[in-house]
Short mmCIF file of C-alpha atoms in Angstrom, two decimals:
data_model
loop_
_atom_site.label_atom_id
_atom_site.label_comp_id
_atom_site.label_asym_id
_atom_site.label_seq_id
_atom_site.Cartn_x
_atom_site.Cartn_y
_atom_site.Cartn_z
CA UNK A 1 -0.01 0.09 -0.11
CA UNK A 2 1.25 3.52 -0.78
CA UNK A 3 1.90 6.13 1.77
CA UNK A 4 -0.99 8.41 0.87
CA UNK A 5 -3.57 5.50 0.99
CA UNK A 6 -2.05 4.30 4.40
CA UNK A 7 -2.01 7.71 5.80
CA UNK A 8 -5.43 8.90 4.78
CA UNK A 9 -7.32 5.81 5.88
CA UNK A 10 -10.92 6.34 7.18
CA UNK A 11 -12.99 3.65 8.98
CA UNK A 12 -16.79 3.84 8.90
CA UNK A 13 -18.25 3.85 12.42
CA UNK A 14 -21.95 4.24 11.40
CA UNK A 15 -24.44 6.95 10.46
CA UNK A 16 -21.99 8.58 8.07
CA UNK A 17 -19.19 8.92 10.51
CA UNK A 18 -15.70 7.68 10.10
CA UNK A 19 -12.70 7.42 12.44
CA UNK A 20 -9.26 8.60 11.12
CA UNK A 21 -5.80 9.25 12.40
CA UNK A 22 -3.71 12.27 11.30
CA UNK A 23 -0.14 11.15 10.87
CA UNK A 24 3.07 13.16 11.19
CA UNK A 25 4.42 12.23 7.70
CA UNK A 26 2.49 15.08 5.98
CA UNK A 27 3.21 18.16 7.93
CA UNK A 28 3.94 21.67 6.72
CA UNK A 29 5.84 24.62 8.51
CA UNK A 30 5.32 24.42 12.28
CA UNK A 31 4.71 20.67 12.03
CA UNK A 32 1.07 21.04 11.47
CA UNK A 33 -0.68 18.68 9.10
CA UNK A 34 -0.69 20.07 5.49
CA UNK A 35 -3.94 21.41 4.27
CA UNK A 36 -4.12 19.15 1.20
CA UNK A 37 -3.48 16.22 3.66
CA UNK A 38 -6.49 17.21 5.69
CA UNK A 39 -8.83 17.54 2.65
CA UNK A 40 -7.94 14.00 1.76
CA UNK A 41 -9.68 12.59 4.85
CA UNK A 42 -12.84 14.46 3.92
CA UNK A 43 -12.70 13.23 0.31
CA UNK A 44 -12.07 9.61 1.21
CA UNK A 45 -14.92 9.67 3.51
CA UNK A 46 -17.31 11.32 1.00
CA UNK A 47 -16.14 8.82 -1.60
CA UNK A 48 -17.72 6.16 0.69
CA UNK A 49 -21.06 7.83 0.96
CA UNK A 50 -21.62 9.47 -2.50
CA UNK A 51 -22.71 7.34 -5.54
CA UNK A 52 -20.36 9.02 -8.07
CA UNK A 53 -16.71 8.03 -8.20
CA UNK A 54 -14.79 11.39 -8.86
CA UNK A 55 -14.57 14.58 -6.84
CA UNK A 56 -15.37 17.37 -9.37
CA UNK A 57 -15.73 20.53 -7.42
CA UNK A 58 -14.28 20.63 -3.83
CA UNK A 59 -14.46 23.59 -1.42
CA UNK A 60 -12.61 23.52 1.86
CA UNK A 61 -12.76 26.04 4.54
CA UNK A 62 -9.96 25.87 7.13
CA UNK A 63 -11.21 26.66 10.63
CA UNK A 64 -8.38 25.84 12.81
CA UNK A 65 -4.91 24.04 12.54
CA UNK A 66 -5.14 20.38 12.27
CA UNK A 67 -3.67 18.31 15.18
CA UNK A 68 -1.84 15.02 14.61
CA UNK A 69 -3.54 12.01 16.29
CA UNK A 70 -7.00 10.65 16.43
CA UNK A 71 -9.71 12.39 14.41
CA UNK A 72 -13.28 12.11 13.22
CA UNK A 73 -15.03 12.74 9.89
CA UNK A 74 -18.80 13.51 9.87
CA UNK A 75 -20.30 13.28 6.43
CA UNK A 76 -23.86 14.33 5.02
CA UNK A 77 -25.23 13.46 1.61
CA UNK A 78 -26.62 16.79 0.52
CA UNK A 79 -28.01 15.55 -2.77
CA UNK A 80 -27.49 12.48 -4.92
CA UNK A 81 -28.61 13.20 -8.37
CA UNK A 82 -28.14 11.33 -11.73
CA UNK A 83 -25.22 13.16 -13.05
CA UNK A 84 -23.73 14.86 -9.93
CA UNK A 85 -23.93 14.23 -6.13
CA UNK A 86 -22.94 16.56 -3.43
CA UNK A 87 -21.75 15.91 0.00
CA UNK A 88 -20.49 17.83 3.12
CA UNK A 89 -17.65 16.60 5.38
CA UNK A 90 -16.21 17.96 8.59
CA UNK A 91 -12.91 17.00 10.07
CA UNK A 92 -12.71 17.19 13.70
CA UNK A 93 -9.56 16.86 16.01
CA UNK A 94 -10.57 16.40 19.75
CA UNK A 95 -13.67 18.28 19.95
CA UNK A 96 -12.76 21.09 17.55
CA UNK A 97 -13.86 21.08 13.94
CA UNK A 98 -10.77 22.01 11.86
CA UNK A 99 -11.97 21.77 8.30
CA UNK A 100 -15.44 21.87 6.59
CA UNK A 101 -15.59 20.54 3.01
CA UNK A 102 -18.59 20.72 0.51
CA UNK A 103 -17.85 18.61 -2.69
CA UNK A 104 -19.72 17.73 -5.85
CA UNK A 105 -18.86 14.36 -7.31
CA UNK A 106 -19.47 13.13 -10.83
CA UNK A 107 -18.15 10.29 -13.24
CA UNK A 108 -15.21 11.71 -15.23
CA UNK A 109 -14.89 8.40 -16.98
CA UNK A 110 -18.02 9.19 -18.95
CA UNK A 111 -16.83 10.72 -22.17
CA UNK A 112 -19.83 12.88 -22.94
CA UNK A 113 -19.42 16.52 -23.66
CA UNK A 114 -17.54 18.92 -25.84
CA UNK A 115 -13.85 19.69 -25.40
CA UNK A 116 -12.04 22.85 -26.43
CA UNK A 117 -8.54 23.39 -25.08
CA UNK A 118 -7.43 27.01 -24.95
CA UNK A 119 -4.73 26.70 -22.20
CA UNK A 120 -1.34 25.05 -22.69
CA UNK A 121 0.54 22.66 -20.34
CA UNK A 122 3.82 23.94 -18.85
CA UNK A 123 6.79 23.14 -21.22
CA UNK A 124 9.32 21.27 -19.02
CA UNK A 125 12.21 19.01 -19.70
CA UNK A 126 11.52 15.38 -18.63
CA UNK A 127 11.68 14.86 -14.90
CA UNK A 128 14.84 12.87 -15.04
CA UNK A 129 16.56 16.00 -16.59
CA UNK A 130 15.39 18.28 -13.93
CA UNK A 131 16.55 18.90 -10.38
CA UNK A 132 15.01 19.18 -6.76
CA UNK A 133 13.93 22.79 -6.79
CA UNK A 134 14.24 22.97 -3.01
CA UNK A 135 17.99 22.18 -3.63
CA UNK A 136 17.92 19.70 -0.71
CA UNK A 137 16.66 22.39 1.60
CA UNK A 138 14.14 21.16 4.23
CA UNK A 139 12.25 23.73 6.34
CA UNK A 140 11.82 22.56 9.81
CA UNK A 141 8.77 20.40 10.46
CA UNK A 142 7.98 20.05 6.81
CA UNK A 143 7.72 16.36 6.28
CA UNK A 144 5.36 16.58 3.44
CA UNK A 145 8.31 17.42 1.25
CA UNK A 146 9.37 13.74 1.75
CA UNK A 147 6.13 12.41 0.57
CA UNK A 148 5.72 14.53 -2.51
CA UNK A 149 8.66 15.07 -4.77
CA UNK A 150 9.29 18.01 -7.10
CA UNK A 151 11.40 18.31 -10.24
CA UNK A 152 12.05 21.57 -11.98
CA UNK A 153 14.59 23.00 -14.53
CA UNK A 154 16.44 24.96 -11.75
CA UNK A 155 16.09 25.53 -7.97
CA UNK A 156 13.52 27.98 -6.71
CA UNK A 157 15.01 31.44 -6.04
CA UNK A 158 13.99 31.45 -2.33
CA UNK A 159 15.48 27.91 -1.88
CA UNK A 160 18.78 29.28 -3.22
CA UNK A 161 18.68 32.22 -0.97
CA UNK A 162 17.59 34.68 -3.70
CA UNK A 163 13.94 35.22 -3.69
CA UNK A 164 12.95 36.29 -7.28
CA UNK A 165 10.16 38.62 -6.34
CA UNK A 166 7.91 36.91 -8.88
CA UNK A 167 5.75 34.32 -7.18
CA UNK A 168 5.40 31.95 -10.19
CA UNK A 169 6.72 28.53 -10.83
CA UNK A 170 6.47 25.43 -13.10
CA UNK A 171 7.58 22.03 -12.09
CA UNK A 172 6.88 18.34 -12.01
CA UNK A 173 5.14 17.09 -9.03
CA UNK A 174 4.20 13.34 -7.96
CA UNK A 175 4.08 11.15 -4.94
CA UNK A 176 7.60 10.19 -3.70
CA UNK A 177 6.71 6.44 -3.56
CA UNK A 178 5.53 6.50 -7.11
CA UNK A 179 1.91 6.18 -6.34
CA UNK A 180 -0.14 7.15 -9.48
CA UNK A 181 -2.18 10.29 -9.11
CA UNK A 182 -5.84 9.88 -9.19
CA UNK A 183 -8.87 12.19 -8.84
CA UNK A 184 -9.10 11.47 -5.02
CA UNK A 185 -5.45 12.50 -4.40
CA UNK A 186 -5.36 15.63 -6.67
CA UNK A 187 -6.65 17.91 -3.83
CA UNK A 188 -3.69 16.73 -1.74
CA UNK A 189 -1.12 17.43 -4.60
CA UNK A 190 -2.34 20.85 -5.40
CA UNK A 191 -1.49 21.94 -1.87
CA UNK A 192 1.80 19.99 -1.30
CA UNK A 193 4.48 22.22 -2.85
CA UNK A 194 5.90 25.14 -1.00
CA UNK A 195 4.05 28.33 -1.67
CA UNK A 196 5.03 30.63 -4.51
CA UNK A 197 4.89 33.63 -2.19
CA UNK A 198 8.17 32.49 -0.63
CA UNK A 199 9.63 34.30 -3.70
CA UNK A 200 8.12 37.59 -2.07
CA UNK A 201 9.61 36.75 1.28
CA UNK A 202 6.33 35.75 2.71
CA UNK A 203 7.31 32.93 5.01
CA UNK A 204 4.43 32.30 7.29
CA UNK A 205 0.83 32.03 6.26
CA UNK A 206 -2.45 30.09 6.72
CA UNK A 207 -4.98 28.93 4.25
CA UNK A 208 -8.43 30.30 4.65
CA UNK A 209 -10.17 28.60 1.78
CA UNK A 210 -9.19 26.04 -0.97
CA UNK A 211 -11.14 25.25 -4.09
CA UNK A 212 -10.17 22.35 -6.40
CA UNK A 213 -11.82 21.55 -9.57
CA UNK A 214 -10.95 18.22 -10.88
CA UNK A 215 -10.99 18.35 -14.74
CA UNK A 216 -9.90 14.81 -15.85
CA UNK A 217 -8.61 11.56 -14.56
CA UNK A 218 -4.86 11.84 -14.55
CA UNK A 219 -2.97 9.57 -17.10
CA UNK A 220 0.50 9.79 -15.41
CA UNK A 221 2.22 9.67 -12.09
CA UNK A 222 4.31 12.81 -12.69
CA UNK A 223 2.06 15.81 -13.25
CA UNK A 224 3.23 19.22 -14.55
CA UNK A 225 2.26 22.11 -12.19
CA UNK A 226 1.82 25.78 -12.89
CA UNK A 227 1.72 27.92 -9.74
CA UNK A 228 1.13 31.64 -9.48
CA UNK A 229 0.26 34.40 -7.04
CA UNK A 230 -0.82 37.65 -8.62
CA UNK A 231 -2.39 39.64 -5.80
CA UNK A 232 -1.16 40.07 -2.31
CA UNK A 233 -3.35 42.69 -0.71
CA UNK A 234 -3.55 43.47 3.01
CA UNK A 235 -1.91 40.23 3.80
CA UNK A 236 -4.30 38.11 1.93
CA UNK A 237 -3.26 36.36 -1.36
CA UNK A 238 -4.55 33.77 -3.72
CA UNK A 239 -2.45 30.85 -5.04
CA UNK A 240 -3.63 29.33 -8.30
CA UNK A 241 -2.33 25.87 -9.30
CA UNK A 242 -2.91 23.96 -12.50
CA UNK A 243 -1.91 20.35 -12.72
CA UNK A 244 -1.49 18.63 -16.18
CA UNK A 245 -0.80 14.97 -16.81
CA UNK A 246 2.06 13.84 -19.17
CA UNK A 247 -0.30 13.53 -21.94
CA UNK A 248 -0.82 17.41 -21.92
CA UNK A 249 -4.31 17.14 -20.30
CA UNK A 250 -5.40 19.56 -17.57
CA UNK A 251 -6.49 17.33 -14.64
CA UNK A 252 -6.91 19.98 -11.91
CA UNK A 253 -7.21 23.66 -11.27
CA UNK A 254 -7.23 24.97 -7.73
CA UNK A 255 -7.27 28.33 -6.01
CA UNK A 256 -6.69 29.12 -2.43
CA UNK A 257 -7.02 32.27 -0.32
CA UNK A 258 -4.32 32.46 2.30
CA UNK A 259 -3.39 35.05 4.91
CA UNK A 260 0.12 35.91 5.91
CA UNK A 261 1.16 36.17 9.45
CA UNK A 262 1.61 40.06 9.26
CA UNK A 263 -2.19 40.42 8.92
CA UNK B 1 -33.99 51.67 -1.59
CA UNK B 2 -32.03 50.08 -4.51
CA UNK B 3 -33.23 47.15 -6.35
CA UNK B 4 -30.65 44.67 -5.20
CA UNK B 5 -31.37 45.57 -1.54
CA UNK B 6 -35.11 45.33 -1.89
CA UNK B 7 -35.08 42.14 -3.85
CA UNK B 8 -32.49 40.20 -1.69
CA UNK B 9 -34.17 41.09 1.75
CA UNK B 10 -34.25 38.47 4.43
CA UNK B 11 -36.27 38.44 7.62
CA UNK B 12 -35.06 36.72 10.69
CA UNK B 13 -37.59 34.14 12.00
CA UNK B 14 -35.40 32.90 14.93
CA UNK B 15 -32.74 30.25 15.45
CA UNK B 16 -30.70 31.45 12.64
CA UNK B 17 -33.51 31.02 10.07
CA UNK B 18 -34.64 33.64 7.61
CA UNK B 19 -37.62 34.10 5.32
CA UNK B 20 -36.94 35.38 1.80
CA UNK B 21 -38.73 35.95 -1.50
CA UNK B 22 -37.05 35.14 -4.83
CA UNK B 23 -38.14 37.81 -7.35
CA UNK B 24 -38.45 37.59 -11.05
CA UNK B 25 -36.31 40.60 -11.70
CA UNK B 26 -32.93 38.64 -11.56
CA UNK B 27 -33.49 35.62 -13.77
CA UNK B 28 -31.16 34.09 -16.24
CA UNK B 29 -31.71 31.96 -19.36
CA UNK B 30 -34.89 29.88 -18.83
CA UNK B 31 -36.42 32.35 -16.38
CA UNK B 32 -34.56 30.81 -13.47
CA UNK B 33 -33.16 32.99 -10.80
CA UNK B 34 -29.57 33.96 -11.51
CA UNK B 35 -26.95 32.06 -9.60
CA UNK B 36 -25.26 35.28 -8.12
CA UNK B 37 -28.84 36.41 -7.10
CA UNK B 38 -29.27 33.26 -5.14
CA UNK B 39 -25.93 33.63 -3.38
CA UNK B 40 -26.97 37.15 -2.27
CA UNK B 41 -29.65 35.78 0.09
CA UNK B 42 -27.16 33.39 1.81
CA UNK B 43 -24.68 36.30 2.26
CA UNK B 44 -27.28 38.67 3.48
CA UNK B 45 -28.43 36.09 6.14
CA UNK B 46 -24.78 35.20 7.12
CA UNK B 47 -24.10 38.91 7.46
CA UNK B 48 -26.72 39.01 10.18
CA UNK B 49 -25.26 36.13 12.22
CA UNK B 50 -21.54 36.49 11.87
CA UNK B 51 -19.47 39.15 13.76
CA UNK B 52 -17.30 40.30 10.81
CA UNK B 53 -18.61 42.78 8.12
CA UNK B 54 -17.17 41.60 4.99
CA UNK B 55 -17.56 38.28 2.98
CA UNK B 56 -13.88 37.18 2.35
CA UNK B 57 -14.09 33.73 0.79
CA UNK B 58 -17.45 32.40 -0.46
CA UNK B 59 -17.97 28.83 -1.65
CA UNK B 60 -21.41 28.01 -3.30
CA UNK B 61 -22.60 24.75 -4.44
CA UNK B 62 -25.64 24.77 -6.71
CA UNK B 63 -27.85 21.70 -6.05
CA UNK B 64 -31.06 22.46 -8.03
CA UNK B 65 -32.37 25.36 -10.08
CA UNK B 66 -33.91 28.01 -7.95
CA UNK B 67 -37.64 28.79 -8.07
CA UNK B 68 -39.12 32.23 -7.86
CA UNK B 69 -41.39 32.68 -4.81
CA UNK B 70 -41.09 32.21 -1.09
CA UNK B 71 -37.88 30.59 0.14
CA UNK B 72 -36.00 30.04 3.35
CA UNK B 73 -32.34 30.42 4.44
CA UNK B 74 -31.03 28.35 7.35
CA UNK B 75 -27.68 29.59 8.78
CA UNK B 76 -25.09 28.09 11.00
CA UNK B 77 -22.21 29.83 12.69
CA UNK B 78 -19.42 27.31 12.13
CA UNK B 79 -16.68 29.49 13.95
CA UNK B 80 -16.45 32.81 15.19
CA UNK B 81 -12.73 33.88 15.77
CA UNK B 82 -10.97 37.16 16.26
CA UNK B 83 -9.69 37.79 12.80
CA UNK B 84 -12.19 35.52 10.83
CA UNK B 85 -15.57 33.97 11.23
CA UNK B 86 -17.14 31.22 9.17
CA UNK B 87 -20.71 30.34 8.52
CA UNK B 88 -23.03 28.03 6.41
CA UNK B 89 -26.18 28.84 4.89
CA UNK B 90 -28.67 26.85 3.00
CA UNK B 91 -31.27 28.37 0.53
CA UNK B 92 -34.45 26.23 0.32
CA UNK B 93 -37.28 26.63 -2.25
CA UNK B 94 -40.38 24.72 -1.13
CA UNK B 95 -38.91 21.72 0.57
CA UNK B 96 -35.83 21.44 -1.71
CA UNK B 97 -32.40 22.81 -0.88
CA UNK B 98 -31.12 24.65 -4.02
CA UNK B 99 -27.82 26.08 -2.72
CA UNK B 100 -25.35 25.42 0.01
CA UNK B 101 -22.90 28.17 0.87
CA UNK B 102 -20.01 28.17 3.23
CA UNK B 103 -18.33 31.52 3.66
CA UNK B 104 -15.54 33.19 5.75
CA UNK B 105 -15.98 36.83 6.80
CA UNK B 106 -13.35 39.30 7.86
CA UNK B 107 -12.96 42.95 8.29
CA UNK B 108 -11.54 44.37 5.03
CA UNK B 109 -11.62 47.86 6.46
CA UNK B 110 -8.57 47.05 8.71
CA UNK B 111 -5.54 48.18 6.84
CA UNK B 112 -3.13 45.71 8.20
CA UNK B 113 -0.90 43.49 6.06
CA UNK B 114 1.41 43.81 3.09
CA UNK B 115 0.33 44.53 -0.49
CA UNK B 116 2.13 43.63 -3.75
CA UNK B 117 0.13 44.16 -6.89
CA UNK B 118 1.35 41.94 -9.78
CA UNK B 119 -1.86 41.93 -11.81
CA UNK B 120 -3.20 44.84 -13.74
CA UNK B 121 -6.70 46.18 -14.19
CA UNK B 122 -8.42 46.02 -17.65
CA UNK B 123 -7.63 49.03 -19.74
CA UNK B 124 -11.04 50.35 -20.84
CA UNK B 125 -12.20 53.69 -22.14
CA UNK B 126 -14.60 55.34 -19.59
CA UNK B 127 -18.18 53.83 -19.38
CA UNK B 128 -19.78 56.73 -21.30
CA UNK B 129 -17.53 56.23 -24.25
CA UNK B 130 -18.44 52.52 -24.39
CA UNK B 131 -21.48 50.68 -25.83
CA UNK B 132 -23.76 48.09 -24.55
CA UNK B 133 -21.87 44.87 -25.38
CA UNK B 134 -25.18 42.91 -25.84
CA UNK B 135 -26.15 45.41 -28.61
CA UNK B 136 -29.60 45.72 -27.13
CA UNK B 137 -30.08 41.97 -27.45
CA UNK B 138 -32.21 40.41 -24.64
CA UNK B 139 -32.19 36.67 -24.48
CA UNK B 140 -35.63 35.23 -23.42
CA UNK B 141 -36.30 35.17 -19.73
CA UNK B 142 -33.08 37.01 -18.83
CA UNK B 143 -34.29 39.92 -16.65
CA UNK B 144 -30.87 40.18 -14.87
CA UNK B 145 -29.71 42.03 -17.88
CA UNK B 146 -32.00 44.87 -16.85
CA UNK B 147 -30.76 45.11 -13.24
CA UNK B 148 -26.91 44.95 -14.00
CA UNK B 149 -25.62 47.07 -16.98
CA UNK B 150 -22.56 46.43 -19.05
CA UNK B 151 -20.38 48.72 -21.00
CA UNK B 152 -17.64 47.73 -23.32
CA UNK B 153 -15.59 49.07 -26.23
CA UNK B 154 -17.48 47.05 -28.73
CA UNK B 155 -20.41 44.49 -28.84
CA UNK B 156 -19.66 40.83 -27.81
CA UNK B 157 -19.12 38.81 -30.97
CA UNK B 158 -21.94 36.39 -30.07
CA UNK B 159 -24.31 39.28 -29.54
CA UNK B 160 -23.50 40.56 -33.05
CA UNK B 161 -24.13 37.00 -34.51
CA UNK B 162 -20.46 36.16 -34.94
CA UNK B 163 -19.07 34.22 -31.94
CA UNK B 164 -15.50 34.93 -31.83
CA UNK B 165 -14.25 31.38 -30.64
CA UNK B 166 -12.25 33.17 -27.94
CA UNK B 167 -14.19 33.11 -24.65
CA UNK B 168 -12.70 36.27 -23.04
CA UNK B 169 -13.97 39.73 -22.48
CA UNK B 170 -13.25 42.98 -20.55
CA UNK B 171 -16.08 45.44 -19.81
CA UNK B 172 -17.49 47.76 -17.19
CA UNK B 173 -20.19 46.32 -14.96
CA UNK B 174 -22.47 47.97 -12.30
CA UNK B 175 -25.95 47.99 -11.04
CA UNK B 176 -28.45 49.57 -13.44
CA UNK B 177 -30.01 51.88 -10.78
CA UNK B 178 -26.54 53.13 -9.74
CA UNK B 179 -26.33 51.29 -6.53
CA UNK B 180 -22.64 51.43 -5.36
CA UNK B 181 -20.99 48.03 -5.22
CA UNK B 182 -20.10 46.73 -1.92
CA UNK B 183 -18.57 43.59 -0.52
CA UNK B 184 -21.92 41.93 -0.02
CA UNK B 185 -23.06 42.43 -3.59
CA UNK B 186 -19.82 41.39 -5.39
CA UNK B 187 -20.79 37.79 -5.38
CA UNK B 188 -23.89 38.85 -7.39
CA UNK B 189 -21.94 40.99 -9.86
CA UNK B 190 -19.46 38.23 -10.67
CA UNK B 191 -22.29 36.09 -11.98
CA UNK B 192 -24.39 38.53 -13.66
CA UNK B 193 -22.77 39.00 -17.15
CA UNK B 194 -23.59 36.52 -19.94
CA UNK B 195 -20.98 33.71 -19.91
CA UNK B 196 -17.99 33.99 -22.07
CA UNK B 197 -18.60 30.51 -23.47
CA UNK B 198 -21.21 32.08 -25.62
CA UNK B 199 -18.25 33.06 -27.79
CA UNK B 200 -17.83 29.19 -28.26
CA UNK B 201 -21.55 28.65 -29.18
CA UNK B 202 -22.18 27.01 -25.70
CA UNK B 203 -25.66 28.49 -25.12
CA UNK B 204 -27.02 26.50 -22.21
CA UNK B 205 -25.27 25.61 -19.11
CA UNK B 206 -25.64 25.10 -15.28
CA UNK B 207 -23.27 26.19 -12.61
CA UNK B 208 -21.97 23.47 -10.31
CA UNK B 209 -19.88 25.50 -8.02
CA UNK B 210 -18.95 29.21 -7.57
CA UNK B 211 -16.16 30.44 -5.47
CA UNK B 212 -15.65 34.21 -4.83
CA UNK B 213 -12.80 35.87 -3.00
CA UNK B 214 -13.52 39.41 -1.91
CA UNK B 215 -10.06 41.34 -1.97
CA UNK B 216 -11.11 44.79 -1.09
CA UNK B 217 -14.06 47.09 -0.57
CA UNK B 218 -14.94 48.59 -3.86
CA UNK B 219 -14.49 52.37 -4.27
CA UNK B 220 -16.67 53.09 -7.29
CA UNK B 221 -20.04 52.02 -8.67
CA UNK B 222 -18.70 50.95 -12.06
CA UNK B 223 -16.28 48.01 -11.89
CA UNK B 224 -13.99 46.87 -14.60
CA UNK B 225 -14.47 43.09 -15.27
CA UNK B 226 -12.14 40.57 -16.87
CA UNK B 227 -13.71 37.34 -17.77
CA UNK B 228 -12.14 34.20 -19.31
CA UNK B 229 -12.78 30.59 -19.93
CA UNK B 230 -9.72 28.60 -20.89
CA UNK B 231 -10.76 24.93 -20.43
CA UNK B 232 -13.95 23.32 -21.76
CA UNK B 233 -13.39 19.59 -21.12
CA UNK B 234 -16.07 17.03 -21.50
CA UNK B 235 -18.85 19.61 -21.26
CA UNK B 236 -17.39 21.19 -17.93
CA UNK B 237 -15.82 24.65 -18.02
CA UNK B 238 -14.38 27.15 -15.67
CA UNK B 239 -15.28 30.81 -15.77
CA UNK B 240 -12.82 33.16 -14.21
CA UNK B 241 -13.86 36.76 -13.24
CA UNK B 242 -11.85 39.75 -11.88
CA UNK B 243 -13.60 42.81 -10.76
CA UNK B 244 -11.44 45.93 -10.36
CA UNK B 245 -12.74 49.39 -9.08
CA UNK B 246 -12.05 52.60 -10.87
CA UNK B 247 -9.13 53.32 -8.57
CA UNK B 248 -7.37 50.30 -10.24
CA UNK B 249 -7.79 48.00 -7.17
CA UNK B 250 -8.78 44.41 -7.54
CA UNK B 251 -11.97 43.90 -5.57
CA UNK B 252 -13.07 40.38 -6.28
CA UNK B 253 -11.82 37.27 -8.05
CA UNK B 254 -14.21 34.41 -8.84
CA UNK B 255 -14.20 31.12 -10.42
CA UNK B 256 -17.09 28.99 -11.29
CA UNK B 257 -17.39 25.43 -12.67
CA UNK B 258 -20.21 24.93 -14.92
CA UNK B 259 -21.57 22.04 -17.18
CA UNK B 260 -22.97 22.53 -20.60
CA UNK B 261 -26.30 21.00 -21.68
CA UNK B 262 -24.44 18.47 -24.00
CA UNK B 263 -22.94 16.65 -21.02
#
């Protein structure tokens, strides 16, 4: 079993509730569980109670920092329709809700509907011709960097001690143990790279809200990521992420709103 | 009283519940209430129960078409913190929930935090030097086009009978009765223009999910909008909207995932 599957396990305890355990292998700065890791528990639980196989539109509101250890997921089937179903999930650590997710699911294996591709995948050399953009740097407490690997043409500016002032990046991303990406794990992957605002010197921030739109089932383990922040205003900033599979197909778009510690 | 305020009124009936009435002056294609109009009821109700003044991050999942007539909003205070508060609201028509919203509120009048502007506002001639981009065209049942006015340098291609194939547009947008935009009404405005995919010939679609990030309090009634769809895949497409005030400040970013009728 791959790391993500083992570490995001949920066990039904009846009435739409699930027992979970937040591990210490997916932490971000400060040793707190990564936001994309927290979402995974809600999506795995919703995947058990909703009739459609693929998360399509996921909205996650972060209420408090997650805490490693035992946790609970409470789910509600909001609507189960023919083409789409919608559910809600709350992740609770101790007696405190840390994350509330509403997600609509669909069947992305169904080939109906028109396709017009106007965007383009990042143009990157193959992963084995790229380098670790962190340059081997590991920020204290950030274990998620050992679970999810990145490959880029060159190191990130901030990781080389020279923040570029331009919070944009393109790189390959994939699970370190080679687990294939699937629609359930895309919401984890979009939040597992170091934030682009490190190029602006913003080191400490917290996610308020993360939306993930899953656009297709990934056809490769390595995914090409395009990350950008365009607006830091009053300490709040958005981070946009696109993930493309190796066949050049967009598989996920995400946007999060985060707040820096100076707010 | 302005139209938006009169037509999105909610009346507390106790225990976080509100009575509402969906009017027929804010309808989209098919004569159904516009999605941004539906969100307004949830935000007005949440504004009554949450301690912070400004919607900051709004996630809305559309479950069924709204129905004009009496409706109900049920709210829940999920968390009320010092800097942020989060609430949930459900809009119900008859006995059917049509919309579920989770929204985080903050005080955007507080000037704390760093600002770095990397994006740029659309460059548009003044509104009075622009034309109605619909060219006077009114699609059947679309009353929202009489509540919210648009001004653009030239008519939309689709409105002139020549879809451009490029689903992008920049234009001024504002309430037709001159009501100033405020943070509560931005989530209505981002969804009130005709969808950019009309330039691809996609005429009939339904919103699955809409996320709105409010970035600042607007300083003008006219707002400059930038709208784009980049990926239509299997009938699903995203629409990104930016709204900028006349001082050149980004006031809202939104993204919706919608599905065309051919899916």
